[in-house]
mmCIF file of C-alpha atoms in Angstrom:
data_model
loop_
_atom_site.group_PDB
_atom_site.id
_atom_site.type_symbol
_atom_site.label_atom_id
_atom_site.label_comp_id
_atom_site.label_asym_id
_atom_site.label_seq_id
_atom_site.Cartn_x
_atom_site.Cartn_y
_atom_site.Cartn_z
ATOM 1 C CA MET A 303 122.700 104.642 116.276
ATOM 2 C CA ASN A 304 121.187 101.721 118.128
ATOM 3 C CA GLN A 305 121.723 98.299 116.687
ATOM 4 C CA GLN A 306 121.769 94.635 117.600
ATOM 5 C CA PRO A 307 124.978 92.925 116.391
ATOM 6 C CA ALA A 308 124.837 89.554 114.715
ATOM 7 C CA SER A 309 127.167 86.727 113.870
ATOM 8 C CA VAL A 310 127.178 85.032 110.468
ATOM 9 C CA PRO A 311 126.469 82.451 109.209
ATOM 10 C CA SER A 312 123.674 81.126 111.423
ATOM 11 C CA THR A 313 123.132 77.404 111.983
ATOM 12 C CA PHE A 314 120.899 77.256 115.076
ATOM 13 C CA GLN A 315 118.593 74.692 113.463
ATOM 14 C CA PRO A 316 119.487 71.579 111.452
ATOM 15 C CA GLY A 317 118.625 71.845 107.787
ATOM 16 C CA LEU A 318 117.957 75.477 106.902
ATOM 17 C CA SER A 319 121.119 77.575 106.936
ATOM 18 C CA LEU A 320 121.073 81.372 106.883
ATOM 19 C CA SER A 321 123.914 83.692 106.010
ATOM 20 C CA TYR A 322 123.538 87.427 106.147
ATOM 21 C CA GLY A 323 125.211 90.785 105.907
ATOM 22 C CA TYR A 324 124.169 94.211 107.129
ATOM 23 C CA GLY A 325 125.269 97.806 107.423
ATOM 24 C CA THR A 326 124.149 101.359 107.969
ATOM 25 C CA ASP A 327 125.394 104.788 106.955
ATOM 26 C CA ARG A 328 124.444 108.259 108.096
ATOM 27 C CA GLY A 329 124.356 109.426 104.483
ATOM 28 C CA LEU A 330 125.843 112.583 103.034
ATOM 29 C CA ARG A 331 123.336 115.162 104.249
ATOM 30 C CA ARG A 332 122.316 114.096 107.754
ATOM 31 C CA GLU A 333 123.947 115.020 111.042
ATOM 32 C CA LEU A 334 122.591 111.944 112.847
ATOM 33 C CA ASN A 335 121.778 108.370 111.958
ATOM 34 C CA GLU A 336 118.228 107.751 113.176
ATOM 35 C CA ASP A 337 118.063 104.206 111.750
ATOM 36 C CA SER A 338 118.406 101.129 113.944
ATOM 37 C CA TYR A 339 118.459 97.461 113.008
ATOM 38 C CA ILE A 340 118.601 93.947 114.349
ATOM 39 C CA ALA A 341 120.168 91.080 112.396
ATOM 40 C CA SER A 342 120.279 87.959 114.526
ATOM 41 C CA ASP A 343 118.624 84.647 113.654
ATOM 42 C CA PRO A 344 115.643 84.465 113.548
ATOM 43 C CA VAL A 345 114.921 88.248 113.520
ATOM 44 C CA PHE A 346 116.001 90.632 110.751
ATOM 45 C CA ALA A 347 114.483 94.114 110.916
ATOM 46 C CA VAL A 348 115.144 97.792 110.183
ATOM 47 C CA ALA A 349 113.598 100.707 112.076
ATOM 48 C CA ASP A 350 113.748 104.228 110.610
ATOM 49 C CA GLY A 351 113.271 106.874 113.302
ATOM 50 C CA MET A 352 111.290 110.072 112.791
ATOM 51 C CA GLY A 353 111.456 113.227 114.837
ATOM 52 C CA GLY A 354 114.965 114.640 114.494
ATOM 53 C CA HIS A 355 117.176 116.066 117.244
ATOM 54 C CA GLU A 356 117.953 112.519 118.461
ATOM 55 C CA ALA A 357 114.262 111.767 119.097
ATOM 56 C CA GLY A 358 114.081 109.578 116.003
ATOM 57 C CA GLU A 359 117.122 107.654 117.141
ATOM 58 C CA VAL A 360 115.455 107.077 120.518
ATOM 59 C CA ALA A 361 112.295 105.755 118.851
ATOM 60 C CA SER A 362 114.045 103.369 116.453
ATOM 61 C CA GLY A 363 116.372 102.166 119.209
ATOM 62 C CA MET A 364 113.460 101.358 121.507
ATOM 63 C CA CYS A 365 111.782 99.430 118.709
ATOM 64 C CA VAL A 366 114.885 97.329 118.059
ATOM 65 C CA ARG A 367 115.432 96.664 121.757
ATOM 66 C CA ALA A 368 111.837 95.461 122.060
ATOM 67 C CA LEU A 369 112.434 92.935 119.276
ATOM 68 C CA ALA A 370 115.724 91.899 120.886
ATOM 69 C CA ALA A 371 113.764 90.937 124.013
ATOM 70 C CA ILE A 372 111.838 88.213 122.162
ATOM 71 C CA PRO A 373 112.801 84.949 123.960
ATOM 72 C CA GLN A 374 113.379 83.036 120.712
ATOM 73 C CA LEU A 375 116.251 85.376 119.919
ATOM 74 C CA ALA A 376 118.250 83.965 122.832
ATOM 75 C CA THR A 377 117.444 80.323 122.088
ATOM 76 C CA GLY A 378 117.507 80.456 118.298
ATOM 77 C CA GLU A 379 114.111 78.767 118.132
ATOM 78 C CA ARG A 380 112.017 79.583 115.090
ATOM 79 C CA THR A 381 108.638 79.588 116.790
ATOM 80 C CA VAL A 382 107.693 83.287 116.728
ATOM 81 C CA THR A 383 104.154 84.106 115.594
ATOM 82 C CA ALA A 384 102.562 87.296 114.307
ATOM 83 C CA ALA A 385 100.645 87.555 117.585
ATOM 84 C CA VAL A 386 103.899 87.448 119.562
ATOM 85 C CA LEU A 387 105.495 90.057 117.322
ATOM 86 C CA GLN A 388 102.507 92.372 117.654
ATOM 87 C CA GLN A 389 102.670 92.034 121.445
ATOM 88 C CA TYR A 390 106.268 93.272 121.478
ATOM 89 C CA LEU A 391 105.504 96.049 118.988
ATOM 90 C CA VAL A 392 102.684 97.293 121.215
ATOM 91 C CA GLN A 393 105.183 97.431 124.069
ATOM 92 C CA ALA A 394 107.592 99.374 121.846
ATOM 93 C CA ASP A 395 104.844 101.791 120.840
ATOM 94 C CA THR A 396 103.972 102.462 124.489
ATOM 95 C CA SER A 397 107.615 102.929 125.494
ATOM 96 C CA ILE A 398 108.272 105.377 122.656
ATOM 97 C CA ARG A 399 105.181 107.460 123.496
ATOM 98 C CA GLU A 400 106.139 107.641 127.166
ATOM 99 C CA ALA A 401 109.767 108.539 126.425
ATOM 100 C CA THR A 402 109.093 111.175 123.767
ATOM 101 C CA GLY A 403 105.608 112.441 124.559
ATOM 102 C CA ALA A 404 104.406 111.042 121.220
ATOM 103 C CA ARG A 405 106.672 113.551 119.437
ATOM 104 C CA ALA A 406 108.802 110.882 117.777
ATOM 105 C CA GLY A 407 108.095 107.668 115.952
ATOM 106 C CA THR A 408 109.632 104.960 113.844
ATOM 107 C CA THR A 409 108.819 102.793 110.882
ATOM 108 C CA LEU A 410 109.649 99.079 110.969
ATOM 109 C CA ALA A 411 110.147 96.450 108.308
ATOM 110 C CA GLY A 412 111.625 93.006 108.534
ATOM 111 C CA ALA A 413 111.410 89.252 108.305
ATOM 112 C CA VAL A 414 111.415 86.617 111.041
ATOM 113 C CA VAL A 415 112.237 83.015 110.149
ATOM 114 C CA VAL A 416 109.621 80.653 111.588
ATOM 115 C CA GLU A 417 108.933 76.946 111.245
ATOM 116 C CA GLN A 418 105.546 75.287 110.953
ATOM 117 C CA MET A 419 105.269 71.486 110.720
ATOM 118 C CA GLY A 420 108.994 71.340 110.101
ATOM 119 C CA MET A 421 108.898 73.726 107.141
ATOM 120 C CA PRO A 422 110.545 77.188 107.198
ATOM 121 C CA TYR A 423 108.700 80.404 106.405
ATOM 122 C CA TRP A 424 109.468 84.102 106.154
ATOM 123 C CA LEU A 425 107.150 85.987 108.516
ATOM 124 C CA VAL A 426 107.362 89.503 107.055
ATOM 125 C CA MET A 427 106.169 92.522 109.052
ATOM 126 C CA ASN A 428 105.736 96.152 108.104
ATOM 127 C CA ILE A 429 104.751 99.497 109.625
ATOM 128 C CA GLY A 430 105.492 102.590 107.515
ATOM 129 C CA ASP A 431 107.641 102.873 104.401
ATOM 130 C CA SER A 432 110.767 100.863 105.159
ATOM 131 C CA ARG A 433 110.689 97.807 102.903
ATOM 132 C CA THR A 434 111.252 94.066 102.584
ATOM 133 C CA TYR A 435 112.024 92.503 99.193
ATOM 134 C CA ARG A 436 112.604 88.899 98.125
ATOM 135 C CA LEU A 437 114.680 87.572 95.224
ATOM 136 C CA SER A 438 113.419 84.018 94.750
ATOM 137 C CA GLN A 439 113.758 81.648 91.808
ATOM 138 C CA GLY A 440 114.733 84.577 89.593
ATOM 139 C CA ARG A 441 111.762 86.760 90.637
ATOM 140 C CA PHE A 442 112.333 90.016 92.509
ATOM 141 C CA VAL A 443 109.287 91.213 94.461
ATOM 142 C CA GLN A 444 108.581 93.876 97.081
ATOM 143 C CA ILE A 445 106.731 91.935 99.772
ATOM 144 C CA SER A 446 105.815 94.778 102.102
ATOM 145 C CA VAL A 447 103.328 97.453 101.082
ATOM 146 C CA ASP A 448 104.183 101.027 102.073
ATOM 147 C CA HIS A 449 101.954 102.742 104.591
ATOM 148 C CA SER A 450 102.232 106.150 102.973
ATOM 149 C CA GLU A 451 100.081 108.814 101.404
ATOM 150 C CA VAL A 452 101.598 108.286 97.964
ATOM 151 C CA GLN A 453 100.948 104.529 98.140
ATOM 152 C CA GLU A 454 97.295 105.298 98.840
ATOM 153 C CA LEU A 455 97.244 107.563 95.776
ATOM 154 C CA VAL A 456 98.858 104.806 93.679
ATOM 155 C CA ASP A 457 96.343 102.242 94.945
ATOM 156 C CA ALA A 458 93.498 104.643 94.072
ATOM 157 C CA GLY A 459 94.875 105.078 90.545
ATOM 158 C CA GLU A 460 95.406 108.816 91.027
ATOM 159 C CA ILE A 461 99.163 108.709 90.376
ATOM 160 C CA THR A 462 101.574 106.167 88.919
ATOM 161 C CA ALA A 463 104.341 104.396 90.833
ATOM 162 C CA GLU A 464 106.857 106.529 88.912
ATOM 163 C CA GLN A 465 105.086 109.738 89.937
ATOM 164 C CA ALA A 466 105.092 108.565 93.548
ATOM 165 C CA THR A 467 108.907 108.657 93.641
ATOM 166 C CA VAL A 468 108.935 112.448 93.150
ATOM 167 C CA HIS A 469 105.622 113.390 94.767
ATOM 168 C CA PRO A 470 105.964 116.193 97.379
ATOM 169 C CA ARG A 471 104.128 114.024 99.943
ATOM 170 C CA ARG A 472 106.204 110.902 99.390
ATOM 171 C CA HIS A 473 107.765 111.071 102.876
ATOM 172 C CA VAL A 474 104.451 111.152 104.747
ATOM 173 C CA VAL A 475 103.639 107.795 106.358
ATOM 174 C CA THR A 476 100.200 106.701 107.512
ATOM 175 C CA ARG A 477 101.379 104.231 110.156
ATOM 176 C CA ALA A 478 104.245 104.402 112.650
ATOM 177 C CA LEU A 479 105.180 103.257 116.123
ATOM 178 C CA GLY A 480 105.181 105.937 118.813
ATOM 179 C CA THR A 481 103.016 108.525 117.109
ATOM 180 C CA GLY A 482 99.678 108.711 115.329
ATOM 181 C CA ASP A 483 96.682 106.405 115.633
ATOM 182 C CA GLU A 484 97.524 103.454 113.385
ATOM 183 C CA THR A 485 100.319 101.305 114.823
ATOM 184 C CA GLU A 486 99.389 97.727 113.901
ATOM 185 C CA ALA A 487 101.784 95.962 111.567
ATOM 186 C CA ASP A 488 100.842 94.086 108.410
ATOM 187 C CA TYR A 489 102.113 90.497 108.186
ATOM 188 C CA TRP A 490 102.838 88.030 105.377
ATOM 189 C CA LEU A 491 103.790 84.338 105.714
ATOM 190 C CA LEU A 492 105.809 83.001 102.763
ATOM 191 C CA PRO A 493 107.485 79.582 102.378
ATOM 192 C CA VAL A 494 111.276 79.793 102.281
ATOM 193 C CA GLU A 495 112.570 78.600 98.906
ATOM 194 C CA GLU A 496 116.037 77.280 98.202
ATOM 195 C CA GLY A 497 118.351 80.159 97.310
ATOM 196 C CA ASP A 498 116.035 82.885 98.607
ATOM 197 C CA ARG A 499 117.650 86.272 99.150
ATOM 198 C CA VAL A 500 115.712 88.714 101.349
ATOM 199 C CA LEU A 501 116.486 92.433 101.523
ATOM 200 C CA VAL A 502 115.288 94.622 104.392
ATOM 201 C CA CYS A 503 116.051 98.339 104.084
ATOM 202 C CA SER A 504 115.131 101.843 105.151
ATOM 203 C CA ASP A 505 113.820 104.331 102.597
ATOM 204 C CA GLY A 506 117.277 105.873 102.437
ATOM 205 C CA LEU A 507 118.077 103.060 100.005
ATOM 206 C CA THR A 508 114.875 102.999 97.963
ATOM 207 C CA GLY A 509 114.792 106.791 97.797
ATOM 208 C CA GLU A 510 118.084 106.721 95.885
ATOM 209 C CA LEU A 511 117.993 103.479 93.883
ATOM 210 C CA THR A 512 115.345 102.073 91.571
ATOM 211 C CA ASP A 513 114.173 98.495 92.001
ATOM 212 C CA GLU A 514 116.071 97.638 88.817
ATOM 213 C CA HIS A 515 119.320 98.984 90.275
ATOM 214 C CA ILE A 516 118.755 97.105 93.532
ATOM 215 C CA LEU A 517 118.037 93.867 91.640
ATOM 216 C CA ARG A 518 121.175 94.251 89.561
ATOM 217 C CA ILE A 519 123.323 94.356 92.697
ATOM 218 C CA LEU A 520 121.463 91.593 94.535
ATOM 219 C CA SER A 521 121.669 89.259 91.539
ATOM 220 C CA THR A 522 125.363 89.809 90.780
ATOM 221 C CA VAL A 523 127.067 90.135 94.190
ATOM 222 C CA GLY A 524 127.240 86.691 95.790
ATOM 223 C CA ASP A 525 128.244 87.271 99.408
ATOM 224 C CA PRO A 526 125.429 88.858 101.454
ATOM 225 C CA GLN A 527 127.797 91.192 103.318
ATOM 226 C CA ASP A 528 129.359 92.317 100.039
ATOM 227 C CA ALA A 529 125.843 92.851 98.624
ATOM 228 C CA ALA A 530 124.806 94.961 101.621
ATOM 229 C CA ASP A 531 127.968 97.057 101.318
ATOM 230 C CA ALA A 532 127.472 97.489 97.561
ATOM 231 C CA LEU A 533 123.884 98.679 98.008
ATOM 232 C CA ILE A 534 124.898 101.277 100.589
ATOM 233 C CA GLN A 535 127.747 102.561 98.422
ATOM 234 C CA ALA A 536 125.448 102.788 95.396
ATOM 235 C CA ALA A 537 122.925 104.822 97.410
ATOM 236 C CA LEU A 538 125.692 107.157 98.560
ATOM 237 C CA ARG A 539 126.869 107.645 94.975
ATOM 238 C CA SER A 540 123.286 108.464 93.982
ATOM 239 C CA GLY A 541 123.070 111.272 96.524
ATOM 240 C CA GLY A 542 122.918 109.721 99.996
ATOM 241 C CA SER A 543 120.298 112.234 101.117
ATOM 242 C CA ASP A 544 118.999 110.080 103.998
ATOM 243 C CA ASN A 545 120.220 107.484 106.479
ATOM 244 C CA ILE A 546 120.761 104.161 104.685
ATOM 245 C CA THR A 547 120.352 100.785 106.383
ATOM 246 C CA VAL A 548 120.454 97.409 104.648
ATOM 247 C CA ILE A 549 120.170 93.752 105.694
ATOM 248 C CA VAL A 550 120.647 90.935 103.156
ATOM 249 C CA VAL A 551 119.692 87.379 104.189
ATOM 250 C CA ASP A 552 120.383 84.227 102.123
ATOM 251 C CA ALA A 553 118.644 80.876 102.706
ATOM 252 C CA ARG A 554 120.321 77.567 101.861
ATOM 253 C CA ASN A 555 119.738 73.870 102.530
ATOM 254 C CA VAL A 556 115.962 74.389 102.608
ATOM 255 C CA LEU A 557 113.855 71.267 103.202
ATOM 256 C CA ASN A 558 111.527 70.332 100.349
ATOM 257 C CA ASP A 559 108.056 68.825 100.663
ATOM 258 C CA ALA A 560 109.502 65.308 101.039
ATOM 259 C CA GLY A 561 111.539 66.435 104.031
ATOM 260 C CA ALA A 562 114.850 66.120 102.195
ATOM 261 C CA ALA A 563 117.436 68.874 102.036
ATOM 262 C CA THR A 564 117.987 70.393 98.613
ATOM 263 C CA THR A 565 121.220 71.839 97.341
ATOM 264 C CA ALA A 566 121.284 74.561 96.306
ATOM 265 C CA PRO A 567 119.757 110.225 89.903
ATOM 266 C CA ARG A 568 121.513 112.722 92.054
ATOM 267 C CA ARG A 569 119.279 115.416 93.520
ATOM 268 C CA ASP A 570 119.826 119.147 93.215
ATOM 269 C CA PRO A 571 122.022 120.181 96.201
ATOM 270 C CA ASP A 572 119.979 123.374 96.525
ATOM 271 C CA VAL A 573 116.747 121.450 97.131
ATOM 272 C CA VAL A 574 115.705 121.404 100.782
ATOM 273 C CA ASP A 575 116.078 117.944 102.345
ATOM 274 C CA GLU A 576 112.981 116.006 103.309
ATOM 275 C CA ASP A 577 112.245 113.564 106.096
ATOM 276 C CA THR A 578 109.663 110.922 106.811
ATOM 277 C CA LEU A 579 106.760 112.314 108.797
ATOM 278 C CA PRO A 580 103.595 110.739 110.198
ATOM 279 C CA ARG A 581 100.421 111.939 108.508
ATOM 280 C CA LEU A 582 99.196 114.090 111.435
ATOM 281 C CA GLN A 583 102.483 115.946 111.841
ATOM 282 C CA ALA A 584 102.715 116.473 108.094
ATOM 283 C CA ALA A 585 99.230 117.984 107.977
ATOM 284 C CA GLN A 586 100.002 120.277 110.892
ATOM 285 C CA LYS A 587 103.268 121.329 109.262
ATOM 286 C CA ALA A 588 101.574 122.084 105.952
ATOM 287 C CA GLN A 589 98.832 124.067 107.689
ATOM 288 C CA ALA A 590 101.393 126.104 109.619
ATOM 289 C CA GLU A 591 103.403 126.841 106.484
ATOM 290 C CA GLN A 592 100.272 127.921 104.613
ATOM 291 C CA GLY A 593 99.414 130.265 107.480
ATOM 292 C CA GLN A 594 102.906 131.762 107.358
ATOM 293 C CA LYS A 595 102.567 132.315 103.610
ATOM 294 C CA ALA A 596 99.207 134.042 104.069
ATOM 295 C CA GLU A 597 100.659 136.384 106.665
ATOM 296 C CA ALA A 598 103.589 137.190 104.387
ATOM 297 C CA ALA A 599 101.231 137.897 101.495
ATOM 298 C CA GLN A 600 99.253 140.387 103.592
ATOM 299 C CA ALA A 601 102.419 142.130 104.787
ATOM 300 C CA ALA A 602 104.066 142.447 101.379
ATOM 301 C CA PRO A 603 102.034 142.244 98.119
ATOM 302 C CA GLN A 604 103.783 140.099 95.492
ATOM 303 C CA THR A 605 104.223 140.520 91.791
ATOM 304 C CA GLY A 606 102.667 137.949 89.513
ATOM 305 C CA SER A 607 105.956 136.094 89.005
ATOM 306 C CA GLU A 608 106.680 136.024 92.731
ATOM 307 C CA ALA A 609 103.245 134.662 93.547
ATOM 308 C CA ALA A 610 103.621 131.878 90.979
ATOM 309 C CA ALA A 611 106.940 130.796 92.475
ATOM 310 C CA HIS A 612 105.482 130.509 95.978
ATOM 311 C CA GLN A 613 102.467 128.565 94.770
ATOM 312 C CA ASP A 614 104.426 126.027 92.753
ATOM 313 C CA GLY A 615 103.420 122.721 94.332
ATOM 314 C CA GLU A 616 102.779 121.711 97.928
ATOM 315 C CA PRO A 617 105.494 122.459 100.476
ATOM 316 C CA SER A 618 107.854 119.576 101.094
ATOM 317 C CA ASP A 619 108.828 118.215 104.507
ATOM 318 C CA ASP A 620 112.120 119.505 105.884
ATOM 319 C CA ARG A 621 114.652 116.973 107.059
ATOM 320 C CA HIS A 622 115.999 117.433 110.553
#
């Protein structure tokens, strides 16, 4: 697992103070941890590798190392822009393609703390289905929007958000670094509010815990490191079927407009595991599996009950 260590709390800049906790776990059903993360003021991000057989780990690690090369990380300056971030992500995309032959990729989600006219902002970025949430003034909101097939179906009104959590195509992403055609991140710029708590996580957390469960932990566990640990343990108790990575960031001593500081369900063990896949690979996999089924049907005629069992739903994506 590739990661960038961090020290807490962070006080590079006068005024705004950040404290944060982080952690990662292989999970209960994976041989490797293909997640990587960086948690060092002003960059907090999680990359979830795809490809298996260590290729996913290579992709996520390259992504994190690209972010670690941002000059502001060494100086602690909060002057990063979306254009700068995209420049480094393009470099990561190129490096991953060259190293893996475009056979591996990674999602990326995170928040970078930036300052404009003396005021702090969360610059949130997203590629794929890792997520960034914010608990602010009692409101818990998912900031990032998943780049996934099921999210497109939800947006089109074809399925509900609840149905998306169990849809057979829920692990197919429509954007990723290192593979596929769409690699540009989405960005959001949000003012930092006093007492903000930001969560960045891989889908190993959100695949096991509902938003309500996540909120309950974030709103009751005070220390960010304790909150990160509690989220990971809760995901493990719920099944731990994927790698789980969590970063929790708290903002304090935020400047107000006057420039003054303010105070402030387990899955069936017999079910085949699934992994995140880019859309193209998922389509190729489904086509290959359908071809295999057709060949099997020609070789050995099935009874009615056998045919129904094989046609029950679309094939899911195997985890590596």
